[in-house]
Coordinates of C-alpha atoms and ligand atoms in Angstrom, one line a residue:
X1 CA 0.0 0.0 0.0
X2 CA 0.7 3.7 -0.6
X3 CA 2.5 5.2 2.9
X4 CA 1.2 8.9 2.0
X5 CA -2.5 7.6 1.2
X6 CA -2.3 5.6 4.8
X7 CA -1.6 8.3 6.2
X8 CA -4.4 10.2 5.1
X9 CA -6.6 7.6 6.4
X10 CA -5.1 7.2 9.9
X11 CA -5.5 11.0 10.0
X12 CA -9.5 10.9 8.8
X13 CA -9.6 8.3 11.4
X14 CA -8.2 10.2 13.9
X15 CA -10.3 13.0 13.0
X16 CA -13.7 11.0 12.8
X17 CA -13.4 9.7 16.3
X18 CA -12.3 13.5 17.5
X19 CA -16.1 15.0 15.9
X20 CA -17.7 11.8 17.3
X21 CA -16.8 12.8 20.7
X22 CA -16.7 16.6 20.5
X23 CA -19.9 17.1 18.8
X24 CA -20.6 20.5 16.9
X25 CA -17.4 22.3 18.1
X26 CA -15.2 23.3 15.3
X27 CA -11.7 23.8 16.5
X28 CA -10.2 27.1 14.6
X29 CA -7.3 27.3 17.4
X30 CA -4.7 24.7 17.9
X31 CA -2.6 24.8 20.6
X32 CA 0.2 22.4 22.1
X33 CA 1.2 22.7 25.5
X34 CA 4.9 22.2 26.1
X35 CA 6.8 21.4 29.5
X36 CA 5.0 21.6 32.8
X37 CA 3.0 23.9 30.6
X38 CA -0.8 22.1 30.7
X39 CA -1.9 24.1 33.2
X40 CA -2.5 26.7 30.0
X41 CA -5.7 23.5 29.5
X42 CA -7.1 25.2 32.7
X43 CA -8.3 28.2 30.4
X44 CA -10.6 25.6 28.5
X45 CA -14.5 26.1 28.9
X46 CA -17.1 22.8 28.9
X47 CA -13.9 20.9 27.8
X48 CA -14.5 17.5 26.2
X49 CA -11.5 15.7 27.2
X50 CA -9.8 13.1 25.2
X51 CA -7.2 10.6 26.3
X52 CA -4.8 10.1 23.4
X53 CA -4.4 6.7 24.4
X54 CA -8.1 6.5 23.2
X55 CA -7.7 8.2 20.1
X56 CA -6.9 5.8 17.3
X57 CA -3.3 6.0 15.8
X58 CA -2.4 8.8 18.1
X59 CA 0.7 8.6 19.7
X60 CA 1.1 8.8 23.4
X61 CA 3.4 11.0 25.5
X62 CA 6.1 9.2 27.4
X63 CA 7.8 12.6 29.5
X64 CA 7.3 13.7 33.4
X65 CA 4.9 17.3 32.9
X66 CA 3.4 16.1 29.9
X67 CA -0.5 14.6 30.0
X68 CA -1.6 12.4 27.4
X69 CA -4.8 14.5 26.5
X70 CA -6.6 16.5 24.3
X71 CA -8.9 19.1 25.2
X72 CA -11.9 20.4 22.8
X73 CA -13.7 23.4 24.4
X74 CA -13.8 27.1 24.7
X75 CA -11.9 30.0 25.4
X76 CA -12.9 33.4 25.1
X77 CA -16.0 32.4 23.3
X78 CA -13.6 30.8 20.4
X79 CA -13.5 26.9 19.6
X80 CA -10.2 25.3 20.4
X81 CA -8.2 22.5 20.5
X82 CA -5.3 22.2 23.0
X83 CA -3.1 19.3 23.8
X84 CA -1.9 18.8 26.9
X85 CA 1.4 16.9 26.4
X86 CA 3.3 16.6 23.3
X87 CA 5.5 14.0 21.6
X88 CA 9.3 14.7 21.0
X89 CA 11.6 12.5 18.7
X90 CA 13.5 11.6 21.7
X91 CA 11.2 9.2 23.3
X92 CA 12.0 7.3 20.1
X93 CA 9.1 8.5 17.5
X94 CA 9.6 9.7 14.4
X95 CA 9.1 12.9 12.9
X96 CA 5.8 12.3 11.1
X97 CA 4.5 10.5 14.1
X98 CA 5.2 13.9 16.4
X99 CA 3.3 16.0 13.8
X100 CA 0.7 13.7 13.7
X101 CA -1.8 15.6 15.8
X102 CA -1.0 18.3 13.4
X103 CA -2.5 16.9 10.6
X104 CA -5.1 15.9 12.1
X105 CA -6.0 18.8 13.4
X106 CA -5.8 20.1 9.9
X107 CA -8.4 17.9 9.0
X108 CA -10.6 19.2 12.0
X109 CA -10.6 22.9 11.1
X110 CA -7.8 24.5 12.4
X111 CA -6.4 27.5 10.8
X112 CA -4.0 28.8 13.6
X113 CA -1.7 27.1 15.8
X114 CA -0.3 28.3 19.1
X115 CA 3.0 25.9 20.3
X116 CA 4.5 26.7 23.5
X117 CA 7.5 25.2 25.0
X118 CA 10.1 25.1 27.5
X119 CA 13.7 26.1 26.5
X120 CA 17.1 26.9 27.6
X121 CA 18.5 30.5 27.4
X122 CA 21.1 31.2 25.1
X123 CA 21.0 34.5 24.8
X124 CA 22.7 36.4 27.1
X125 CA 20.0 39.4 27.6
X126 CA 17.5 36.8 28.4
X127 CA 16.5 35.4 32.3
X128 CA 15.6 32.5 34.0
X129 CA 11.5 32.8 33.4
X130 CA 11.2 35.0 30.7
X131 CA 8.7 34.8 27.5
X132 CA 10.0 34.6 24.1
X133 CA 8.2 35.2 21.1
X134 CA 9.4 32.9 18.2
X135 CA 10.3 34.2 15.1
X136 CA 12.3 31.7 13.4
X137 CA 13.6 28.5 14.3
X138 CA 17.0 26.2 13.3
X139 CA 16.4 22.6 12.6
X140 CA 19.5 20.7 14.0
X141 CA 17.3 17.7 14.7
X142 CA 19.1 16.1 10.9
X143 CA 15.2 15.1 10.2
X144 CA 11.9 16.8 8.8
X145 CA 8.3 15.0 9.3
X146 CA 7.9 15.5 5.6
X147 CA 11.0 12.8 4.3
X148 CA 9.1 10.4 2.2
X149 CA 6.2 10.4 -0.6
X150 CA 4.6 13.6 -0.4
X151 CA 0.9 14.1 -0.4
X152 CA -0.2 16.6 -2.5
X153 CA -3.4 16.9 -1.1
X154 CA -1.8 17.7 2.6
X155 CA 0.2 20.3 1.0
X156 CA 3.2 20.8 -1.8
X157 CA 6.8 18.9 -2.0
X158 CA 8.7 21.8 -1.1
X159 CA 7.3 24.0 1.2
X160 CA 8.1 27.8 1.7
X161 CA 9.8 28.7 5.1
X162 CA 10.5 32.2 5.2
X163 CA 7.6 33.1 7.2
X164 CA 7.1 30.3 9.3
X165 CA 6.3 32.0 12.4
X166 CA 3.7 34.4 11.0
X167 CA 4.4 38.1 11.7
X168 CA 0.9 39.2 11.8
X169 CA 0.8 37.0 14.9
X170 CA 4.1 38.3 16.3
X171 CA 2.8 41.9 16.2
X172 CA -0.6 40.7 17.8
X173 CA 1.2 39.0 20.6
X174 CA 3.2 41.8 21.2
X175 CA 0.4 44.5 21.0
X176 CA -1.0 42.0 23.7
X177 CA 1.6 41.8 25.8
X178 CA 2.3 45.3 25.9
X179 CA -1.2 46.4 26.8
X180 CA -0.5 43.7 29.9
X181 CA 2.8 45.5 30.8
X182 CA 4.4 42.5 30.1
X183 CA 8.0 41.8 29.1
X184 CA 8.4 39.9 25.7
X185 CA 11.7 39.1 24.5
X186 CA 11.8 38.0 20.3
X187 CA 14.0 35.0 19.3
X188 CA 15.1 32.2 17.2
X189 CA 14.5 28.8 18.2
X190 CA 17.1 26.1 18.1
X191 CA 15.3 22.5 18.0
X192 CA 17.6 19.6 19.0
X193 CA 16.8 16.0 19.3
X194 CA 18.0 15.5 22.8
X195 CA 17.5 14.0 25.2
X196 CA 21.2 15.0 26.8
X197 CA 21.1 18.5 27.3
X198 CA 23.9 20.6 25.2
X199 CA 27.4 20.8 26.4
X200 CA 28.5 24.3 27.3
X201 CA 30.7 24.0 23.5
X202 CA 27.8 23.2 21.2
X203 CA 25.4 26.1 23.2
X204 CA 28.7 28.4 22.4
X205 CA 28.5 27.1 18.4
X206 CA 24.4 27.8 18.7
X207 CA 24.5 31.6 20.2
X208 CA 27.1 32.2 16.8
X209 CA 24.9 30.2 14.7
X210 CA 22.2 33.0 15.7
X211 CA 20.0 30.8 18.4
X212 CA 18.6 32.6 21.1
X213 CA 16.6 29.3 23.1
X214 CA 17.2 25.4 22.6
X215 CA 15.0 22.8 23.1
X216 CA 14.3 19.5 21.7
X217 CA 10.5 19.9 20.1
X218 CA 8.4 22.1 18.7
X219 CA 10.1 22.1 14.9
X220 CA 8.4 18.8 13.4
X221 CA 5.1 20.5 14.1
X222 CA 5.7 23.7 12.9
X223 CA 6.8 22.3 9.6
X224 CA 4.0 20.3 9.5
X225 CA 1.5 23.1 10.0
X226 CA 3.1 25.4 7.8
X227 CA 3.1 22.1 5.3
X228 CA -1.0 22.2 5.8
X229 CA -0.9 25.8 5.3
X230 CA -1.5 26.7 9.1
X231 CA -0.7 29.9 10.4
X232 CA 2.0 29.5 13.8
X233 CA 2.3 31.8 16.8
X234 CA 5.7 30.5 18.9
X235 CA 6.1 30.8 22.3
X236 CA 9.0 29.6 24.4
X237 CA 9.6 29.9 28.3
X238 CA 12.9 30.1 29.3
X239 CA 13.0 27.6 31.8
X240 CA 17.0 27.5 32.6
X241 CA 19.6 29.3 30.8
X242 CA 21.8 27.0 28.8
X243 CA 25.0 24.8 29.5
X244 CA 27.6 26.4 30.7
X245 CA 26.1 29.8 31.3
X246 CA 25.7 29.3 34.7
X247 CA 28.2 27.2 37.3
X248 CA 25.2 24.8 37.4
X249 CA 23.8 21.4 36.1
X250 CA 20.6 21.7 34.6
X251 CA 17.6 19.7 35.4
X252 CA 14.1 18.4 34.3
X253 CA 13.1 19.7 38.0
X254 CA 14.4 22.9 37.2
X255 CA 12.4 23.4 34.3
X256 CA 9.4 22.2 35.8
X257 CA 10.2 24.6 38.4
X258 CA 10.0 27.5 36.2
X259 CA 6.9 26.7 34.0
X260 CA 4.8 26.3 37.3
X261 CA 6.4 29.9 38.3
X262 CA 5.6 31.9 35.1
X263 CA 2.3 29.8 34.1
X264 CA 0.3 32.7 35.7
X265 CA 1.6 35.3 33.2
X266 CA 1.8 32.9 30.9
X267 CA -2.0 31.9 31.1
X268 CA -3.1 36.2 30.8
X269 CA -0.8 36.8 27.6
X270 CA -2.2 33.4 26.0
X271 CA -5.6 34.2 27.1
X272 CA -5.5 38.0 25.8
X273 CA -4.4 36.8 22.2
X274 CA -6.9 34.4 21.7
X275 CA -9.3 36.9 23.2
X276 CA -7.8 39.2 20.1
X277 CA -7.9 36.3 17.7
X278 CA -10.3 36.4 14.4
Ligands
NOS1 N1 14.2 22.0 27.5 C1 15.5 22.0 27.0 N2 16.0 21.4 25.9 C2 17.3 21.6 25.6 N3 18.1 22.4 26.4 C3 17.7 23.1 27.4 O1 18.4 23.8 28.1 C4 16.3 22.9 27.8 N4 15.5 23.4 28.8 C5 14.3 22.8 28.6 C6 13.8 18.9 29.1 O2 13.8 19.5 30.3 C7 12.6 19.2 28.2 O3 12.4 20.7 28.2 C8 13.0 21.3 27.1 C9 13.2 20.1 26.1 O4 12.5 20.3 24.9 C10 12.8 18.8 26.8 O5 11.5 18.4 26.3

């Protein structure tokens, strides 16, 4: 059989079972919830809730801080999707299997997707807790979900990159933030594969290559959405600053740490561009 046309069925499958459950809503917001970050689910209003394990040919999240489950609901009025708990290529999936949910909520409706994640600092102006808009990434992973047969009806064999965190967004976010007297830094995104952290000489090589965070998701699904012609808003937290910059080991506890710490501000900024969201 055809990989690209099982793919597409797996997805309508996916999908199907998605309506069944949620009934009339019609997701136009995606969003996926990063690092200790599935508290942002709390914003979710008569929330049908989804266990991906229950979900056929999804995927299910293997890391401490990530929930396995999708959320179909309100916020501000709008229909969204969020899920709580993402996959990353480290826990041993591949690329097209961590954008899975991606395409599927393609097939659902979606038209603009919000990714957040936890990150480590690499730019030197930036602190322990701050918010980063992204506005470009740097795929170091050495893969791309979109290797393979392409589908023509998910979108075209070479797709453009130059705007794949959409500025219209960027400038919402920070017309948002700024109303909320809230500090926004701007920055590129490095995307790793992990799971070691970087040693203090390869975050050194990644601040001259023009990162500002590192992490190790976040890139398969943003090429996937811009692949499905879906418009991204970026978010990381910086939840440590990177090897090396501090005489300190970093830590899954720290990051945890500082996601529960900022989610408050976290929550309002997410919450005020949704509300500003057409
Ligand atoms: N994460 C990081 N990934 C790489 N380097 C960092 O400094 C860093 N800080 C946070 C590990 O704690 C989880 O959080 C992100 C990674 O994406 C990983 O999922």
């Amino acid at each position: 059989a055809h990989v690209t046309g099982e793919t597409a069925a797996r997805i309508r499958e996916a999908a199907a079972y998605i309506t069944e459950k949620s009934g009339a809503l019609k997701p136009r917001i995606g969003l996926i919830l990063g690092s200790g970050l599935g508290v942002l689910a709390d914003l979710i209003e008569d929330a049908v809730v989804l266990d991906y394990g229950d979900i056929p040919h999804f995927p299910v999240s293997t890391v401490e801080g990530h929930a396995g489950e999708l959320l179909l609901g309100t916020v501000k009025g709008k229909p969204v999707l969020m899920m709580k708990g993402r996959f990353h290529g480290y826990e041993g999936y591949g690329p097209e299997t961590v954008s899975f949910p991606v395409r599927v909520m393609k097939e659902l409706g979606v038209q603009t997707l919000i990714v957040t994640n936890a990150a480590g600092g690499i730019n030197e102006n930036y602190q322990v807790g701050d918010l980063v808009i992204l506005k470009d990434h740097l795929n170091l992973t050495g893969r791309n979900p979109l290797i393979g047969p392409n589908d023509n009806a998910l979108g075209v064999r070479f797709p453009d990159m130059s705007e794949a965190y959409s500025k219209r967004l960027r400038t919402l976010a920070h017309r948002v933030a700024e109303r909320q007297g809230l500090g926004l830094q701007e920055g590129v995104y490095v995307g790793l594969m992990g799971p070691s952290y970087e040693t203090p000489a390869e975050i050194r090589m990644l601040r001259i290559l023009g990162g500002d965070v590192v992490g190790m998701s976040t890139v398969p699904e943003v090429i996937a959405a811009r692949h499905s012609g879906i418009e991204v808003l970026g978010f990381s937290c910086v939840s440590n600053m990177a090897a090396g910059m501090l005489d300190q080991p970093l830590s899954h506890a720290e990051v945890m740490e500082t996601t529960e710490r900022v989610k408050p501000k976290f929550l309002q900024l997410v919450l005020g561009i949704i509300e500003e969201m057409d």
